[in-house]
Short mmCIF file of N, CA and C in Angstrom, two decimals:
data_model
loop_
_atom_site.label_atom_id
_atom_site.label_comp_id
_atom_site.label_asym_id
_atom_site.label_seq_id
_atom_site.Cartn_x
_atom_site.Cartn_y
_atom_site.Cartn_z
N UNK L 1 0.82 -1.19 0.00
CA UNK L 1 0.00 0.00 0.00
C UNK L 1 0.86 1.26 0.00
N UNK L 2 1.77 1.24 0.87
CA UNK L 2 2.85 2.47 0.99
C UNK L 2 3.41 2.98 -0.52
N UNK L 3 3.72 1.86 -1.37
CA UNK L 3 4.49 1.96 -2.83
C UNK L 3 3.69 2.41 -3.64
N UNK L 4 2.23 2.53 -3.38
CA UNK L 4 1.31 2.74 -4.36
C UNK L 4 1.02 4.35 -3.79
N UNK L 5 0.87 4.51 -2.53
CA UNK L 5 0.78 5.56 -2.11
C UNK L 5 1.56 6.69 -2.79
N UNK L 6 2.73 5.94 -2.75
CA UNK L 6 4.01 7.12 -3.04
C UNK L 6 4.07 7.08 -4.35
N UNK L 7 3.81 6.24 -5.40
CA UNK L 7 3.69 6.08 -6.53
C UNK L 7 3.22 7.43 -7.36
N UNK L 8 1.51 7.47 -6.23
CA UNK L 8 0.26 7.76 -6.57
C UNK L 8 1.16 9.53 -6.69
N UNK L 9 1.44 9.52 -5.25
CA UNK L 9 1.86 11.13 -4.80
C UNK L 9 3.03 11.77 -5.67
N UNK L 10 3.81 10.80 -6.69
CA UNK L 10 5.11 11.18 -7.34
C UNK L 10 4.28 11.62 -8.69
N UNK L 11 3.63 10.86 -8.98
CA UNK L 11 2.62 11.25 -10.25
C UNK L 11 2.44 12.52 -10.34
N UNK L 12 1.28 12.61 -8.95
CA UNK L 12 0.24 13.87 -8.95
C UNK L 12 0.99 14.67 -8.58
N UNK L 13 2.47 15.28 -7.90
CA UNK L 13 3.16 16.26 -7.69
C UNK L 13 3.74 17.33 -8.55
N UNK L 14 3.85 15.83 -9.97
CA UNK L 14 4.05 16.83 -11.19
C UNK L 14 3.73 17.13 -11.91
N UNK L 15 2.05 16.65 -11.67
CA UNK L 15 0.85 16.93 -12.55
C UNK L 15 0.74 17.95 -11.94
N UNK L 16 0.13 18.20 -11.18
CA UNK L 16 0.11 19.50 -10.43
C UNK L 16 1.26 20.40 -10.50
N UNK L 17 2.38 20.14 -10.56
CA UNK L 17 3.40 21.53 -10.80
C UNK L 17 3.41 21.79 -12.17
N UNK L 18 2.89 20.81 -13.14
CA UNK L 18 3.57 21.41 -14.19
C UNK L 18 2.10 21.85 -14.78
N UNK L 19 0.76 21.38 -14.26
CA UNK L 19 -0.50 22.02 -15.00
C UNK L 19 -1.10 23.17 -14.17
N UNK L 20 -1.03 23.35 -12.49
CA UNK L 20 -1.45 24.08 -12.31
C UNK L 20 -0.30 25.60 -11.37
N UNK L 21 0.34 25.59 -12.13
CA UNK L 21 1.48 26.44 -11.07
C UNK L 21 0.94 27.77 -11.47
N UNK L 22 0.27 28.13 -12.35
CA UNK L 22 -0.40 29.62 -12.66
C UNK L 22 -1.34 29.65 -11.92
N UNK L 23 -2.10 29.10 -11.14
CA UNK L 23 -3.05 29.23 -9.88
C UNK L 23 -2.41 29.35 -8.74
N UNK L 24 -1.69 30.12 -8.10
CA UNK L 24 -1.11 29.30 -7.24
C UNK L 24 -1.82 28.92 -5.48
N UNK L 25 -2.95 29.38 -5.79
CA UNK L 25 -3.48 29.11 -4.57
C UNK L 25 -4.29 27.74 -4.85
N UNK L 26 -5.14 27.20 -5.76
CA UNK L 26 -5.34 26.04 -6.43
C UNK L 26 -4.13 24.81 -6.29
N UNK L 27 -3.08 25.28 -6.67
CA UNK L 27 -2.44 24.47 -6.90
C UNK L 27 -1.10 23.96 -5.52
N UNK L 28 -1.01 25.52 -4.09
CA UNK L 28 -1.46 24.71 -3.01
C UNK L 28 -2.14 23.91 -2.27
N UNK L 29 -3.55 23.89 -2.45
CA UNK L 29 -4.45 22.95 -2.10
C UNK L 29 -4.07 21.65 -2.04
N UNK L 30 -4.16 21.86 -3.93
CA UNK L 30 -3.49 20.35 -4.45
C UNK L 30 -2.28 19.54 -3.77
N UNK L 31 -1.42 20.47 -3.80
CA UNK L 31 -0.25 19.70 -3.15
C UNK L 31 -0.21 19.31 -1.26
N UNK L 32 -0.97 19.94 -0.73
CA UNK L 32 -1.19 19.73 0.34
C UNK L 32 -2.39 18.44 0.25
N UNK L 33 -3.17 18.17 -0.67
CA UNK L 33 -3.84 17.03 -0.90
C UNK L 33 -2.55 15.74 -1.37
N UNK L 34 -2.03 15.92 -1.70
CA UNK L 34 -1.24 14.97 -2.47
C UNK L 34 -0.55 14.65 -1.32
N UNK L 35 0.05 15.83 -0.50
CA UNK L 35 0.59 15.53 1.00
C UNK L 35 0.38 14.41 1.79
N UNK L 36 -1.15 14.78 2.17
CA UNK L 36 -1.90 13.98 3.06
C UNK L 36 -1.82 12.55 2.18
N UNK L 37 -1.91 12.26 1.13
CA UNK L 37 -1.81 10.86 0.28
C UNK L 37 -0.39 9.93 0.36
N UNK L 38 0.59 11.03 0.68
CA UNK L 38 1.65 10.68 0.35
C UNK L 38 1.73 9.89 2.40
N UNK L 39 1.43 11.01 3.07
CA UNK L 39 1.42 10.98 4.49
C UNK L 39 0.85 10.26 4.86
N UNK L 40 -0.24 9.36 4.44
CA UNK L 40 -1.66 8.85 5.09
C UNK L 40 -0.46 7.17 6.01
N UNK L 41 0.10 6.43 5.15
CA UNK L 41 0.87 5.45 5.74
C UNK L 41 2.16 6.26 6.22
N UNK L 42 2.25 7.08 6.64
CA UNK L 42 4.00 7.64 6.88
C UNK L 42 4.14 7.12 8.82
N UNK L 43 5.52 7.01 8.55
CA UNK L 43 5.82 6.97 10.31
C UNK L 43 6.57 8.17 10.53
N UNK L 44 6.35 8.08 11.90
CA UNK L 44 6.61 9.43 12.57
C UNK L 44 7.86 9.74 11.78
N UNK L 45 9.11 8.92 11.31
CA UNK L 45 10.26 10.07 11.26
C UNK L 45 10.00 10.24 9.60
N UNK L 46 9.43 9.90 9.19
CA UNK L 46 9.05 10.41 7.48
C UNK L 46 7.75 12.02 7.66
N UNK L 47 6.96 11.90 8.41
CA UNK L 47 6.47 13.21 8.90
C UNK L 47 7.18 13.93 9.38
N UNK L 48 8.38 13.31 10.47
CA UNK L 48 9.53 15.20 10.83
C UNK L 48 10.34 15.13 9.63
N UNK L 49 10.98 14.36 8.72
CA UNK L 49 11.63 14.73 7.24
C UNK L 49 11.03 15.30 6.87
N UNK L 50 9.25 15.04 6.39
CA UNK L 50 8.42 15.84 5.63
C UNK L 50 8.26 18.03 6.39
N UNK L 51 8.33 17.83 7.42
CA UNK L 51 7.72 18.68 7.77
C UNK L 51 9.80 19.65 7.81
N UNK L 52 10.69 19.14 7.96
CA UNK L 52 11.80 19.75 7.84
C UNK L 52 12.64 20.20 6.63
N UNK L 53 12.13 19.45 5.91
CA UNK L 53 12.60 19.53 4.64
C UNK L 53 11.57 20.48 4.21
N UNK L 54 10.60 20.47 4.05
CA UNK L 54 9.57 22.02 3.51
C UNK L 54 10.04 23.15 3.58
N UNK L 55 10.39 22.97 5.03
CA UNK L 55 10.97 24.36 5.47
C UNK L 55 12.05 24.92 5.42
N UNK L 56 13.08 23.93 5.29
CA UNK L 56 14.74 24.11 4.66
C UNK L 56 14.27 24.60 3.04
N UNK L 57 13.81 23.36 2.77
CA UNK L 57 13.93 23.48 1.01
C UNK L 57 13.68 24.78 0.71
N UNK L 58 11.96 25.06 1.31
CA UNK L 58 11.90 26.64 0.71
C UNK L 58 12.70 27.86 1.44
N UNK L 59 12.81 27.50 2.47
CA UNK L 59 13.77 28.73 2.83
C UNK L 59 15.33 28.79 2.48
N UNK L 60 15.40 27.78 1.92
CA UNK L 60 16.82 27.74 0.83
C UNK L 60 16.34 28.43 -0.68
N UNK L 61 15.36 28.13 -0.88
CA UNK L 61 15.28 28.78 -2.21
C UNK L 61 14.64 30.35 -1.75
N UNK L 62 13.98 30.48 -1.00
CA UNK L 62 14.10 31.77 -0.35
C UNK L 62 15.53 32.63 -0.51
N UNK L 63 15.85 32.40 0.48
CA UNK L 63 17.75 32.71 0.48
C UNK L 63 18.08 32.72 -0.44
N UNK L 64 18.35 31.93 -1.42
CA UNK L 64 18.72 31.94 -3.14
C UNK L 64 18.63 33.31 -4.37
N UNK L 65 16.87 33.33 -3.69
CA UNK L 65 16.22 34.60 -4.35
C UNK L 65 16.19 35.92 -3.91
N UNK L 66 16.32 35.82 -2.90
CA UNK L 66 16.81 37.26 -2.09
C UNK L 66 18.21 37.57 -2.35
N UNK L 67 19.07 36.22 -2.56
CA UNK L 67 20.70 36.65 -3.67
C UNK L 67 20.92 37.10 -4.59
N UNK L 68 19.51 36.67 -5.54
CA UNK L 68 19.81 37.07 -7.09
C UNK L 68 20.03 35.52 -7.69
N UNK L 69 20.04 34.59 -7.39
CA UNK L 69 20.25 33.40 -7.96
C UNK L 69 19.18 33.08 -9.01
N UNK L 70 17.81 33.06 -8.98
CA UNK L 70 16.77 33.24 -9.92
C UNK L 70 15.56 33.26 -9.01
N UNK L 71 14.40 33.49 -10.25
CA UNK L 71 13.14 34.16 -9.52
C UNK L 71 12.44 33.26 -9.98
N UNK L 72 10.85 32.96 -10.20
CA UNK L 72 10.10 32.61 -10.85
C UNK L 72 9.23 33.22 -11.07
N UNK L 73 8.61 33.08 -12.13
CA UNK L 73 7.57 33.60 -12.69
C UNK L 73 6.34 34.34 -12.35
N UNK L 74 5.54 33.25 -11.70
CA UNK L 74 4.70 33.64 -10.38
C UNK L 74 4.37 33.27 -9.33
N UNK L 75 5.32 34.17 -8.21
CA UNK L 75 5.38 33.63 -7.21
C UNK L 75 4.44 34.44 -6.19
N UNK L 76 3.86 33.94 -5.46
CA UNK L 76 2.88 34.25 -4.06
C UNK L 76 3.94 35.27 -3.15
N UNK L 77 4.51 34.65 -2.44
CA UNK L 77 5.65 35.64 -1.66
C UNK L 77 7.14 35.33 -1.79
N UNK L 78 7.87 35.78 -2.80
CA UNK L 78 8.73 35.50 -3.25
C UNK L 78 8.85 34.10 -3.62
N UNK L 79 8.60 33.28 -3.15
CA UNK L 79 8.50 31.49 -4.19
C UNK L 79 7.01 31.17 -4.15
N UNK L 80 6.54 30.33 -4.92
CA UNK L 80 5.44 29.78 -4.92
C UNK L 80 5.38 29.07 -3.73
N UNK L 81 4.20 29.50 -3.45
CA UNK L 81 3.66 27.97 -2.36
C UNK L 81 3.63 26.99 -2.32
N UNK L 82 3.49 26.19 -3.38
CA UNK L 82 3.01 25.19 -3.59
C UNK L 82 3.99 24.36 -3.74
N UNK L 83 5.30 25.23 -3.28
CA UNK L 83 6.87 24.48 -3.36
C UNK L 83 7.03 23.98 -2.11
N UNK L 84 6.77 24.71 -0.89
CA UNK L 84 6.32 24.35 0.41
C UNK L 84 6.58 22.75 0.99
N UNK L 85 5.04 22.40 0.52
CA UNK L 85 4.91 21.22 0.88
C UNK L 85 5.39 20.14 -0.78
N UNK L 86 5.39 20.91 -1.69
CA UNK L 86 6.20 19.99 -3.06
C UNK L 86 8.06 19.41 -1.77
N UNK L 87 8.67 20.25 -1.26
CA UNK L 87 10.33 20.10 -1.12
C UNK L 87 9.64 18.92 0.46
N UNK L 88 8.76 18.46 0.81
CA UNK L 88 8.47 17.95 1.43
C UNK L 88 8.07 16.56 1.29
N UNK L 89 7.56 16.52 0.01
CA UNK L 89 6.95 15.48 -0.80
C UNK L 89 8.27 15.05 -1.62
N UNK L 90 9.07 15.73 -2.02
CA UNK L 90 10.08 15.09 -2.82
C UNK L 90 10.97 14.46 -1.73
N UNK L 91 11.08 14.61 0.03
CA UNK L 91 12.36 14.31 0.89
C UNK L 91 11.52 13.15 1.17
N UNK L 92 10.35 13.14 1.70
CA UNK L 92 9.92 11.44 1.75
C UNK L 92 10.06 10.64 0.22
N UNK L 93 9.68 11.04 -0.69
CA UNK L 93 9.89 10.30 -2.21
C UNK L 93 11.23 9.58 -1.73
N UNK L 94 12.31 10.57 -1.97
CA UNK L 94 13.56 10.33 -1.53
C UNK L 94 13.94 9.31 -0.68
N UNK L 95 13.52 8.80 0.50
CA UNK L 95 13.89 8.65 1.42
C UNK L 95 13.21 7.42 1.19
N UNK L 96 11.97 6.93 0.74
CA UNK L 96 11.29 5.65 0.34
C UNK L 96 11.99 4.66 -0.79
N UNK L 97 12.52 5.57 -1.59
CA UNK L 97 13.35 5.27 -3.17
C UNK L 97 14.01 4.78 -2.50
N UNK L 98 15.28 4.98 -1.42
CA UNK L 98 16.36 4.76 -0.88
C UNK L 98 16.08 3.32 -0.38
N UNK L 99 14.97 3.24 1.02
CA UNK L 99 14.71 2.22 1.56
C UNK L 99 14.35 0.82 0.54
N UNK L 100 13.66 1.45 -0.86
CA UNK L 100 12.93 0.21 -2.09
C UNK L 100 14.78 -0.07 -2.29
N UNK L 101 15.61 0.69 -2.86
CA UNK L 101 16.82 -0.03 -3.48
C UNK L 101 17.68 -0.68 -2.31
N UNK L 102 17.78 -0.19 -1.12
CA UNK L 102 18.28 -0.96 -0.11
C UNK L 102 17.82 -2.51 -0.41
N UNK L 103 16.36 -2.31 -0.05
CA UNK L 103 15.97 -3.99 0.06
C UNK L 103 15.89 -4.44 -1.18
N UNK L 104 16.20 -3.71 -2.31
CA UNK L 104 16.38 -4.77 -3.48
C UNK L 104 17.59 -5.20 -3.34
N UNK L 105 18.73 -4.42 -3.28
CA UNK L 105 20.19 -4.97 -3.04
C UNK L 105 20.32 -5.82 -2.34
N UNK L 106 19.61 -5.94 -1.20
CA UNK L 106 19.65 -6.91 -0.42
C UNK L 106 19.15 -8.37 -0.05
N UNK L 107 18.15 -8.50 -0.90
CA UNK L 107 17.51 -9.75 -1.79
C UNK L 107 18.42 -10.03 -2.87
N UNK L 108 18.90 -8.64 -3.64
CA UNK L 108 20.13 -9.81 -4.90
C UNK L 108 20.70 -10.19 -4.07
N UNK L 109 21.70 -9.70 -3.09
CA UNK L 109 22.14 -10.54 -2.82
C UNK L 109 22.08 -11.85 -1.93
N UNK L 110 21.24 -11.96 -1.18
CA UNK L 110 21.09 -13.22 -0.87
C UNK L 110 20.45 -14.58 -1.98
N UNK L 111 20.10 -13.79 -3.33
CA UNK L 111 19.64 -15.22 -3.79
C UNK L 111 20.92 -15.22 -4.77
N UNK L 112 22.14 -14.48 -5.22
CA UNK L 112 23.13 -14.61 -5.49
C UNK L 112 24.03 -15.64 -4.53
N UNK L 113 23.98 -15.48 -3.41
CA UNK L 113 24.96 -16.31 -2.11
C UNK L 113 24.05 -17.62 -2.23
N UNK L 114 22.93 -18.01 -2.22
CA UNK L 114 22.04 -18.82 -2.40
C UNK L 114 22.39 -19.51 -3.45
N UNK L 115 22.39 -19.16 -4.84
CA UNK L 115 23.08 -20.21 -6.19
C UNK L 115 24.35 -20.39 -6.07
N UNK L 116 25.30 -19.85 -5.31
CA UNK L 116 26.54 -20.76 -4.78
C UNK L 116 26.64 -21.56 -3.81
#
């Protein structure tokens, strides 16, 4: 259920950034929906990643833009919102991807040690 979850939420993150980012209050909603989808199976330390990483991510790209590094297009208060909880949704993505290739590596290899 978790893989489908996150599946579901990797989909709709960039359906939503890339169809509705000219709304941008619409298209917070959305991502705070996709949140809760992504969140609904999460354990506690994938909710404090989620909820730390939001706030780094955008206040790194904050910082960025207050440098001169680049702007976007249309942004709510200096970045879009809807990046918010997006840099939140991409650190659990992250962090699930990691755990799926761990335990694949770790099944090759035991049915590798297994045919010897």
């Amino acid at each position: 259920m978790k893989r489908i979850l996150t599946g579901i939420s990797a989909i709709l993150s960039l359906l939503v950034a890339a169809l509705l980012w000219p709304w941008q209050w619409l298209a917070l909603i959305a991502m705070i929906g996709v949140s809760i989808i992504l969140l609904y199976k999460s354990t506690r330390s994938e909710r404090k990643l989620f909820a730390i990483c939001s706030i780094a991510g955008a206040g790194s790209e904050v910082f960025a833009i207050i440098l001169g590094s680049w702007t976007y297009t249309n942004p709510t208060f200096i970045i879009p919102l809807w990046l918010i909880p997006l840099w939140g949704i991409a650190s659990v993505f992250m962090s699930r991807t990691r755990i799926e290739i761990e335990e694949f590596e770790k099944n090759k290899n035991k049915k590798s040690k297994s045919k010897k």
